[in-house]
Each structure stands twice: as C-alpha cells, then as structure tokens.
Amino acid sequence: MEQLSAGRKLEQAFEKLGKKNTLSFEIDLNTDAASLKALDAASDPEPGEEIPDEVAELLSDAKITVTVQSRKALDKSGEKDLVGTAVKVGTADGDLVEYRVIGDYTYLRADTDVLGKTMGSPLPDADELPPEAGAMKDVLEGKWVKFNTEEMDKAAEGQEAEGGPAPSLNAKTQKKLVKALRKVIAREVEFKTTGDGGDTEHVTATAPFRTLVTELFGEIRPLVKDLPTGMELPTDKDLKDAPNAKVTADFTLKNGELAQVDLDLAKLAENAKVKKLGLTLRMREGTKPTAPAGATTLDLADLMNGFLGGPAMSDAELGTSDLADESAL
C-alpha cells in the first residue's frame, strides 16, 4: 500500500508542475574538486588528458538555472508555444555563461576570462581583434549579443548529413517515451514516504542502477526509429559493466508540490575514492525571461570568423577554404 501511495504522491507532484505556464529550477552538482579528480583518475585517462584542477573546481561550484515560459500549461505546450527560455551557468566567482531565447532572437553573454582559464589558454583580448570582428568584441568583453535563432538553425541543418534535417521529437513519441519510463519505474523502483511534520514530506525512490537503465533502454529501443537522427542507444552489452549499486533519489514535497530532488551517485563511483557525488535540483519561483537591453547583433559571419581574428569571408571563399574541407573537421 505504501508503494502505491508514495508513487502516486510523486506522480501527482509532477502533474502539478505540468499545469504551470512558467517553471524555474536550479541544478547543482553536489560534489567537490577532489572527488571529481578521483573519479577522473579511476577512468584511467591518457597522460595529459587528466581533468585540469581549474575544470574540477569550476564543475564542483557550478549551478545551472533554467526558466521556461509558455503560453499554455507546460504539459500541453509544443515548441511554438514557448514565450521565452533562459539558462544561466553560475559559479562561486559569478555568472559564467547565460543565454535567453526570446521571440526571434537568442541572446548570449559570457565571462571569457573564466572560460579562458577553464580551457587552459586565454581567449583573445577584445582590443586585439580588427574592426571586421564586429560584435565578437562585445562577446569577449562579456556584453550581451544576439543572433537570429532561425538563421542559426538553418545553418545547423546545413551541417547535417544529406537527407534533410533531423526529425523533431513529436508529441506521439513523447507520450510513448513517458509510458515506457512509467512502466520501468513501476517494475524496478521501490518507493517510500517519510514525513517531516507539517506541510513537508519526502518520497524516496531506490533502484539498482544497471538494472534500471538496462530495462529503460530496452523499453525505448523499439522507438528508436522515431527519435532524432543520430541518436544511438547503448546495447545491453554496452551496459553490462555498469555498476549495479542501488541509487536513491530523495524527492522533497511541500504541500504536495515538488520542491527539491537530491540524487546520491557516490555508490556508482565503485573503487574511486569519492567523498561525495550527487545532484540536487531545486524548484524556484518562475520569472519571466526578458530580452536584455542594448544587445549587439551578431551575424553568422561574425560567429564563424570573429575568433579567427581576420575579416569575414564571403560565401565563395568559405566554399574553398580549409574550413569547408570535410577532412579538416
């Protein structure tokens, strides 16, 4: 009876999220740099390919904040119903990258000093770029820039293999995926409920990792023809060496609504000397994504050529350049 009650409470909490028009949440990698270094070492990286200390520190402090707003309830929304989307990656030193999709434009800004340190080499100074670099100077100075989202999507389609753009994940396929997920969860996941008193309670979901993912991909595999082109699912053989330790997700509900999810992944580290490894998702009050004022327009030529420090090339030049040579990709 508890299994059904706990599972139903969790399902109802997600149904409430789907009724909202605006949703905001924050994802926090609950770990430390030492644990990430230990996990990397356990994967036996090639000499010189070890995770840099700067990257380990950055990932351990990083928080990703996402806000999505739609004209309709989210569970009834399609891509065309979205009014705005905002994503921000923050660290202890401030915001690293932020982008917003509002109307016809995508807005972007980044802390290039921190990005340069993370990449192991500093990015060019804005003063070093020629006038032809245009809005790329604003990118390097951490200012807001914008580009036409449709034009960028068309450019991305042009980079795909012949045969047209990849199919989108339609509503029918999404429903099949949700049905497959629910089927596996009902079969493999153990639910329990504990109350903190008052309006707060916890629902824990526990399952053996390898069994869960193997069963899940087994249910999804018949749907692969309906998934976007290029999406390959792992086989049972690929997953046979995955750890089968039990993983627990702790869902915090307040007044029946989802407030936070804590996922403990430390047991999946197996022999790595990991002190803590987890993931936390916190629900936040939704705020309307807005277009930042004063954003400079960044066209496709700027994006392709600005970091090279040279003038934008024409279409004819692009067609004969090394950048267009498939062997150089």
C-alpha positions as a Markdown table, in Angstrom:
| # | Residue | x | y | z |
|---|---|---|---|---|
| 1 | Met | 0.0 | 0.0 | 0.0 |
| 2 | Glu | 2.9 | 2.4 | 0.8 |
| 3 | Gln | 4.5 | 1.6 | -2.6 |
| 4 | Leu | 1.3 | 2.8 | -4.4 |
| 5 | Ser | 0.7 | 5.7 | -2.1 |
| 6 | Ala | 4.3 | 7.1 | -2.3 |
| 7 | Gly | 4.5 | 6.6 | -6.1 |
| 8 | Arg | 1.1 | 8.3 | -6.6 |
| 9 | Lys | 2.1 | 11.2 | -4.4 |
| 10 | Leu | 5.2 | 11.7 | -6.6 |
| 11 | Glu | 3.2 | 11.4 | -9.8 |
| 12 | Gln | 0.7 | 14.0 | -8.6 |
| 13 | Ala | 3.6 | 16.4 | -7.8 |
| 14 | Phe | 4.9 | 16.1 | -11.4 |
| 15 | Glu | 1.3 | 16.6 | -12.7 |
| 16 | Lys | 1.1 | 19.9 | -10.8 |
| 17 | Leu | 4.3 | 21.0 | -12.4 |
| 18 | Gly | 2.8 | 20.3 | -15.8 |
| 19 | Lys | -0.1 | 22.6 | -15.1 |
| 20 | Lys | 2.2 | 25.6 | -14.7 |
| 21 | Asn | 2.9 | 28.1 | -17.5 |
| 22 | Thr | 6.3 | 29.1 | -16.1 |
| 23 | Leu | 8.8 | 26.8 | -14.5 |
| 24 | Ser | 12.2 | 27.6 | -12.9 |
| 25 | Phe | 14.7 | 25.3 | -11.4 |
| 26 | Glu | 18.4 | 25.2 | -10.3 |
| 27 | Ile | 20.7 | 22.2 | -10.8 |
| 28 | Asp | 23.7 | 21.8 | -8.5 |
| 29 | Leu | 26.4 | 19.2 | -8.8 |
| 30 | Asn | 26.8 | 18.2 | -5.2 |
| 31 | Thr | 30.5 | 17.2 | -5.1 |
| 32 | Asp | 33.9 | 18.6 | -4.6 |
| 33 | Ala | 37.0 | 19.0 | -6.8 |
| 34 | Ala | 38.9 | 16.2 | -5.0 |
| 35 | Ser | 36.0 | 13.7 | -5.7 |
| 36 | Leu | 35.9 | 14.8 | -9.4 |
| 37 | Lys | 39.7 | 14.3 | -9.7 |
| 38 | Ala | 39.5 | 10.9 | -8.1 |
| 39 | Leu | 36.6 | 9.9 | -10.4 |
| 40 | Asp | 38.6 | 11.0 | -13.4 |
| 41 | Ala | 41.7 | 9.1 | -12.2 |
| 42 | Ala | 39.7 | 5.9 | -11.9 |
| 43 | Ser | 38.8 | 6.2 | -15.6 |
| 44 | Asp | 42.5 | 5.8 | -16.4 |
| 45 | Pro | 42.9 | 8.8 | -18.7 |
| 46 | Glu | 45.7 | 9.1 | -21.2 |
| 47 | Pro | 48.7 | 11.1 | -20.0 |
| 48 | Gly | 48.0 | 14.8 | -20.4 |
| 49 | Glu | 44.2 | 14.1 | -20.7 |
| 50 | Glu | 43.5 | 14.3 | -17.0 |
| 51 | Ile | 40.9 | 16.8 | -15.8 |
| 52 | Pro | 42.6 | 20.1 | -15.0 |
| 53 | Asp | 42.3 | 21.4 | -11.5 |
| 54 | Glu | 40.6 | 24.6 | -12.8 |
| 55 | Val | 37.9 | 22.5 | -14.5 |
| 56 | Ala | 37.3 | 20.3 | -11.4 |
| 57 | Glu | 36.9 | 23.4 | -9.3 |
| 58 | Leu | 34.6 | 25.0 | -11.8 |
| 59 | Leu | 32.3 | 22.0 | -12.1 |
| 60 | Ser | 32.2 | 21.5 | -8.3 |
| 61 | Asp | 30.9 | 25.0 | -7.8 |
| 62 | Ala | 28.7 | 25.3 | -10.9 |
| 63 | Lys | 25.0 | 25.9 | -10.7 |
| 64 | Ile | 22.7 | 25.8 | -13.7 |
| 65 | Thr | 19.5 | 27.9 | -13.5 |
| 66 | Val | 16.7 | 27.3 | -16.1 |
| 67 | Thr | 13.5 | 29.2 | -16.7 |
| 68 | Val | 10.9 | 28.2 | -19.3 |
| 69 | Gln | 7.7 | 30.2 | -20.0 |
| 70 | Ser | 4.8 | 29.1 | -22.3 |
| 71 | Arg | 1.5 | 30.5 | -23.4 |
| 72 | Lys | -0.1 | 27.2 | -22.4 |
| 73 | Ala | 0.3 | 24.8 | -19.5 |
| 74 | Leu | 3.6 | 23.1 | -19.9 |
| 75 | Asp | 2.2 | 19.6 | -20.2 |
| 76 | Lys | 0.1 | 20.8 | -23.3 |
| 77 | Ser | 2.8 | 23.0 | -24.8 |
| 78 | Gly | 4.7 | 22.5 | -28.0 |
| 79 | Glu | 7.9 | 24.3 | -29.2 |
| 80 | Lys | 5.8 | 27.1 | -30.8 |
| 81 | Asp | 4.0 | 27.8 | -27.5 |
| 82 | Leu | 7.2 | 28.8 | -25.7 |
| 83 | Val | 7.4 | 32.5 | -25.0 |
| 84 | Gly | 10.9 | 32.5 | -23.6 |
| 85 | Thr | 13.7 | 30.4 | -22.2 |
| 86 | Ala | 16.6 | 31.5 | -20.0 |
| 87 | Val | 19.6 | 29.4 | -19.0 |
| 88 | Lys | 22.5 | 30.6 | -16.7 |
| 89 | Val | 25.6 | 28.8 | -15.6 |
| 90 | Gly | 26.9 | 30.3 | -12.4 |
| 91 | Thr | 30.0 | 29.7 | -10.3 |
| 92 | Ala | 31.3 | 31.0 | -7.0 |
| 93 | Asp | 33.0 | 33.8 | -8.9 |
| 94 | Gly | 29.9 | 34.9 | -10.7 |
| 95 | Asp | 27.9 | 34.1 | -13.9 |
| 96 | Leu | 29.9 | 32.1 | -16.4 |
| 97 | Val | 27.5 | 31.8 | -19.4 |
| 98 | Glu | 23.9 | 33.0 | -19.9 |
| 99 | Tyr | 21.6 | 32.8 | -22.8 |
| 100 | Arg | 18.0 | 33.6 | -23.4 |
| 101 | Val | 15.7 | 32.7 | -26.3 |
| 102 | Ile | 13.0 | 35.4 | -26.7 |
| 103 | Gly | 10.9 | 35.8 | -29.9 |
| 104 | Asp | 13.1 | 35.5 | -33.0 |
| 105 | Tyr | 16.4 | 36.0 | -31.2 |
| 106 | Thr | 18.8 | 34.2 | -29.0 |
| 107 | Tyr | 20.7 | 36.4 | -26.5 |
| 108 | Leu | 24.1 | 35.4 | -25.2 |
| 109 | Arg | 26.8 | 36.7 | -22.9 |
| 110 | Ala | 29.8 | 35.0 | -21.2 |
| 111 | Asp | 32.7 | 35.6 | -18.8 |
| 112 | Thr | 35.5 | 35.0 | -21.2 |
| 113 | Asp | 38.2 | 35.4 | -18.6 |
| 114 | Val | 36.9 | 32.4 | -16.7 |
| 115 | Leu | 36.2 | 30.5 | -19.9 |
| 116 | Gly | 39.8 | 31.0 | -21.0 |
| 117 | Lys | 41.2 | 29.7 | -17.7 |
| 118 | Thr | 38.9 | 26.7 | -17.9 |
| 119 | Met | 40.1 | 25.9 | -21.5 |
| 120 | Gly | 43.7 | 26.2 | -20.4 |
| 121 | Ser | 44.5 | 29.2 | -22.6 |
| 122 | Pro | 43.3 | 32.7 | -22.5 |
| 123 | Leu | 40.9 | 33.9 | -25.2 |
| 124 | Pro | 42.0 | 36.9 | -27.4 |
| 125 | Asp | 41.7 | 40.3 | -25.9 |
| 126 | Ala | 38.9 | 42.4 | -27.5 |
| 127 | Asp | 41.4 | 45.1 | -28.4 |
| 128 | Glu | 43.4 | 42.6 | -30.4 |
| 129 | Leu | 40.6 | 42.0 | -32.9 |
| 130 | Pro | 40.3 | 44.0 | -36.1 |
| 131 | Pro | 37.2 | 46.2 | -36.8 |
| 132 | Glu | 35.8 | 43.4 | -39.1 |
| 133 | Ala | 35.3 | 41.3 | -36.0 |
| 134 | Gly | 32.2 | 43.3 | -35.2 |
| 135 | Ala | 30.1 | 42.1 | -32.3 |
| 136 | Met | 32.7 | 39.5 | -31.4 |
| 137 | Lys | 34.4 | 42.3 | -29.5 |
| 138 | Asp | 31.3 | 42.5 | -27.3 |
| 139 | Val | 31.4 | 38.8 | -26.8 |
| 140 | Leu | 35.0 | 39.0 | -25.5 |
| 141 | Glu | 34.1 | 41.9 | -23.3 |
| 142 | Gly | 31.2 | 40.0 | -21.7 |
| 143 | Lys | 28.5 | 42.1 | -23.2 |
| 144 | Trp | 25.1 | 40.9 | -24.4 |
| 145 | Val | 25.0 | 39.9 | -28.1 |
| 146 | Lys | 22.1 | 38.4 | -30.1 |
| 147 | Phe | 21.6 | 36.4 | -33.3 |
| 148 | Asn | 18.6 | 35.3 | -35.3 |
| 149 | Thr | 17.6 | 31.9 | -34.0 |
| 150 | Glu | 16.0 | 30.7 | -37.2 |
| 151 | Glu | 19.1 | 31.6 | -39.3 |
| 152 | Met | 21.3 | 29.7 | -36.8 |
| 153 | Asp | 19.0 | 26.7 | -37.0 |
| 154 | Lys | 19.2 | 26.7 | -40.8 |
| 155 | Ala | 22.9 | 26.9 | -40.7 |
| 156 | Ala | 23.0 | 24.0 | -38.3 |
| 157 | Glu | 20.8 | 22.0 | -40.7 |
| 158 | Gly | 23.2 | 22.7 | -43.5 |
| 159 | Gln | 25.9 | 20.9 | -41.4 |
| 160 | Glu | 23.9 | 17.7 | -41.2 |
| 161 | Ala | 24.3 | 14.7 | -43.5 |
| 162 | Glu | 22.3 | 14.7 | -46.7 |
| 163 | Gly | 18.7 | 13.6 | -46.3 |
| 164 | Gly | 17.3 | 16.7 | -44.6 |
| 165 | Pro | 17.1 | 18.0 | -41.1 |
| 166 | Ala | 16.7 | 15.6 | -38.1 |
| 167 | Pro | 13.1 | 14.9 | -37.2 |
| 168 | Ser | 11.8 | 16.5 | -34.0 |
| 169 | Leu | 10.5 | 14.5 | -31.1 |
| 170 | Asn | 6.8 | 14.7 | -31.8 |
| 171 | Ala | 4.1 | 14.6 | -29.2 |
| 172 | Lys | 3.1 | 11.0 | -30.0 |
| 173 | Thr | 6.7 | 9.8 | -29.5 |
| 174 | Gln | 7.0 | 11.8 | -26.3 |
| 175 | Lys | 3.9 | 10.0 | -24.9 |
| 176 | Lys | 5.4 | 6.6 | -25.8 |
| 177 | Leu | 8.6 | 7.5 | -24.0 |
| 178 | Val | 6.7 | 8.6 | -20.9 |
| 179 | Lys | 4.7 | 5.4 | -21.0 |
| 180 | Ala | 7.9 | 3.3 | -21.3 |
| 181 | Leu | 9.5 | 5.2 | -18.4 |
| 182 | Arg | 6.5 | 4.7 | -16.1 |
| 183 | Lys | 6.4 | 1.0 | -17.0 |
| 184 | Val | 10.1 | 0.5 | -15.9 |
| 185 | Ile | 9.7 | 2.7 | -12.8 |
| 186 | Ala | 6.7 | 0.7 | -11.6 |
| 187 | Arg | 8.6 | -2.5 | -12.1 |
| 188 | Glu | 12.0 | -1.7 | -10.8 |
| 189 | Val | 11.8 | 1.3 | -8.4 |
| 190 | Glu | 11.0 | 1.0 | -4.7 |
| 191 | Phe | 9.1 | 4.0 | -3.2 |
| 192 | Lys | 8.9 | 5.0 | 0.5 |
| 193 | Thr | 7.3 | 8.0 | 2.2 |
| 194 | Thr | 8.5 | 9.8 | 5.3 |
| 195 | Gly | 7.0 | 12.9 | 6.8 |
| 196 | Asp | 8.9 | 15.9 | 8.3 |
| 197 | Gly | 5.8 | 17.1 | 10.0 |
| 198 | Gly | 3.7 | 20.0 | 8.9 |
| 199 | Asp | 3.5 | 20.5 | 5.1 |
| 200 | Thr | 6.7 | 18.8 | 4.1 |
| 201 | Glu | 7.3 | 15.1 | 3.4 |
| 202 | His | 9.9 | 13.1 | 1.5 |
| 203 | Val | 9.4 | 10.4 | -1.1 |
| 204 | Thr | 12.5 | 8.2 | -1.8 |
| 205 | Ala | 12.9 | 6.2 | -4.9 |
| 206 | Thr | 15.5 | 3.4 | -4.9 |
| 207 | Ala | 16.6 | 1.1 | -7.7 |
| 208 | Pro | 19.7 | -0.8 | -8.8 |
| 209 | Phe | 21.4 | 1.4 | -11.4 |
| 210 | Arg | 22.4 | -1.1 | -14.1 |
| 211 | Thr | 19.1 | -3.0 | -13.9 |
| 212 | Leu | 17.2 | 0.3 | -14.2 |
| 213 | Val | 19.0 | 1.7 | -17.2 |
| 214 | Thr | 19.1 | -1.6 | -19.0 |
| 215 | Glu | 15.4 | -2.1 | -18.6 |
| 216 | Leu | 14.7 | 1.5 | -19.6 |
| 217 | Phe | 16.8 | 1.4 | -22.8 |
| 218 | Gly | 15.1 | -2.0 | -23.6 |
| 219 | Glu | 11.7 | -0.3 | -23.5 |
| 220 | Ile | 12.9 | 2.7 | -25.6 |
| 221 | Arg | 14.8 | 0.7 | -28.2 |
| 222 | Pro | 11.6 | -0.1 | -30.3 |
| 223 | Leu | 11.0 | 3.6 | -30.5 |
| 224 | Val | 14.5 | 4.5 | -31.9 |
| 225 | Lys | 13.1 | 5.0 | -35.5 |
| 226 | Asp | 11.0 | 7.9 | -34.1 |
| 227 | Leu | 13.9 | 9.5 | -32.3 |
| 228 | Pro | 16.1 | 12.3 | -33.8 |
| 229 | Thr | 18.6 | 11.1 | -36.4 |
| 230 | Gly | 22.0 | 10.2 | -35.0 |
| 231 | Met | 20.7 | 9.2 | -31.5 |
| 232 | Glu | 22.1 | 5.8 | -30.8 |
| 233 | Leu | 21.1 | 3.9 | -27.7 |
| 234 | Pro | 23.5 | 1.7 | -25.8 |
| 235 | Thr | 23.1 | -2.1 | -26.1 |
| 236 | Asp | 22.7 | -4.5 | -23.2 |
| 237 | Lys | 26.3 | -5.5 | -23.8 |
| 238 | Asp | 27.4 | -1.8 | -23.5 |
| 239 | Leu | 25.7 | -1.6 | -20.1 |
| 240 | Lys | 26.9 | -5.0 | -18.7 |
| 241 | Asp | 29.8 | -3.4 | -16.9 |
| 242 | Ala | 27.8 | -0.5 | -15.4 |
| 243 | Pro | 27.7 | -0.6 | -11.6 |
| 244 | Asn | 24.5 | -2.2 | -10.2 |
| 245 | Ala | 24.7 | -0.5 | -6.8 |
| 246 | Lys | 21.4 | 0.9 | -5.6 |
| 247 | Val | 20.8 | 4.6 | -6.2 |
| 248 | Thr | 18.4 | 6.6 | -4.2 |
| 249 | Ala | 16.6 | 9.8 | -5.2 |
| 250 | Asp | 15.0 | 11.9 | -2.4 |
| 251 | Phe | 12.1 | 14.0 | -3.5 |
| 252 | Thr | 11.0 | 16.8 | -1.2 |
| 253 | Leu | 7.3 | 17.7 | -1.4 |
| 254 | Lys | 5.8 | 20.8 | 0.1 |
| 255 | Asn | 2.0 | 20.9 | 0.2 |
| 256 | Gly | 2.1 | 18.2 | -2.4 |
| 257 | Glu | 4.3 | 20.1 | -4.8 |
| 258 | Leu | 7.8 | 19.2 | -5.8 |
| 259 | Ala | 10.4 | 21.4 | -4.1 |
| 260 | Gln | 13.7 | 19.6 | -4.4 |
| 261 | Val | 15.3 | 16.4 | -5.7 |
| 262 | Asp | 18.5 | 15.0 | -4.2 |
| 263 | Leu | 20.3 | 12.2 | -6.1 |
| 264 | Asp | 23.1 | 10.3 | -4.4 |
| 265 | Leu | 25.5 | 8.9 | -7.0 |
| 266 | Ala | 28.5 | 8.1 | -4.8 |
| 267 | Lys | 28.0 | 4.4 | -4.9 |
| 268 | Leu | 28.3 | 4.4 | -8.7 |
| 269 | Ala | 31.9 | 5.6 | -8.3 |
| 270 | Glu | 32.8 | 2.0 | -7.1 |
| 271 | Asn | 36.6 | 1.9 | -6.5 |
| 272 | Ala | 37.2 | 5.6 | -6.9 |
| 273 | Lys | 38.0 | 7.5 | -3.7 |
| 274 | Val | 35.0 | 9.7 | -3.9 |
| 275 | Lys | 33.8 | 11.6 | -0.8 |
| 276 | Lys | 30.6 | 12.9 | -2.2 |
| 277 | Leu | 29.0 | 12.7 | -5.6 |
| 278 | Gly | 25.4 | 13.8 | -6.1 |
| 279 | Leu | 23.0 | 16.0 | -8.0 |
| 280 | Thr | 20.5 | 18.4 | -6.5 |
| 281 | Leu | 17.6 | 20.0 | -8.3 |
| 282 | Arg | 15.7 | 22.9 | -6.6 |
| 283 | Met | 12.4 | 24.3 | -7.8 |
| 284 | Arg | 12.3 | 28.1 | -7.9 |
| 285 | Glu | 9.7 | 30.7 | -8.5 |
| 286 | Gly | 9.3 | 31.3 | -12.2 |
| 287 | Thr | 10.4 | 34.7 | -13.5 |
| 288 | Lys | 9.6 | 35.9 | -17.0 |
| 289 | Pro | 12.6 | 35.7 | -19.3 |
| 290 | Thr | 13.1 | 39.1 | -20.8 |
| 291 | Ala | 15.3 | 40.4 | -23.7 |
| 292 | Pro | 18.3 | 42.3 | -22.3 |
| 293 | Ala | 18.6 | 45.9 | -23.4 |
| 294 | Gly | 21.4 | 47.0 | -25.7 |
| 295 | Ala | 22.4 | 43.6 | -27.1 |
| 296 | Thr | 24.6 | 43.9 | -30.2 |
| 297 | Thr | 23.5 | 41.8 | -33.3 |
| 298 | Leu | 26.0 | 39.0 | -34.1 |
| 299 | Asp | 25.6 | 37.7 | -37.6 |
| 300 | Leu | 26.7 | 34.3 | -38.9 |
| 301 | Ala | 29.8 | 35.7 | -40.5 |
| 302 | Asp | 30.9 | 37.2 | -37.1 |
| 303 | Leu | 30.3 | 33.9 | -35.3 |
| 304 | Met | 32.2 | 31.9 | -37.9 |
| 305 | Asn | 35.2 | 34.2 | -38.3 |
| 306 | Gly | 35.4 | 36.6 | -35.4 |
| 307 | Phe | 37.6 | 34.4 | -33.2 |
| 308 | Leu | 40.0 | 33.8 | -36.1 |
| 309 | Gly | 40.9 | 37.5 | -35.9 |
| 310 | Gly | 40.5 | 38.0 | -39.7 |
| 311 | Pro | 38.0 | 39.7 | -41.9 |
| 312 | Ala | 34.7 | 37.9 | -42.6 |
| 313 | Met | 35.0 | 35.6 | -45.6 |
| 314 | Ser | 32.5 | 35.6 | -48.5 |
| 315 | Asp | 30.4 | 32.5 | -49.3 |
| 316 | Ala | 32.7 | 31.8 | -52.3 |
| 317 | Glu | 35.8 | 31.9 | -50.0 |
| 318 | Leu | 34.1 | 29.7 | -47.4 |
| 319 | Gly | 33.4 | 27.1 | -50.1 |
| 320 | Thr | 37.0 | 26.8 | -51.0 |
| 321 | Ser | 38.6 | 27.3 | -47.5 |
| 322 | Asp | 40.0 | 24.7 | -45.3 |
| 323 | Leu | 37.0 | 25.2 | -43.0 |
| 324 | Ala | 34.8 | 23.8 | -45.7 |
| 325 | Asp | 37.1 | 20.8 | -46.2 |
| 326 | Glu | 35.4 | 17.8 | -44.6 |
| 327 | Ser | 38.8 | 16.3 | -43.9 |
| 328 | Ala | 39.6 | 19.2 | -41.6 |
| 329 | Leu | 36.5 | 18.6 | -39.5 |
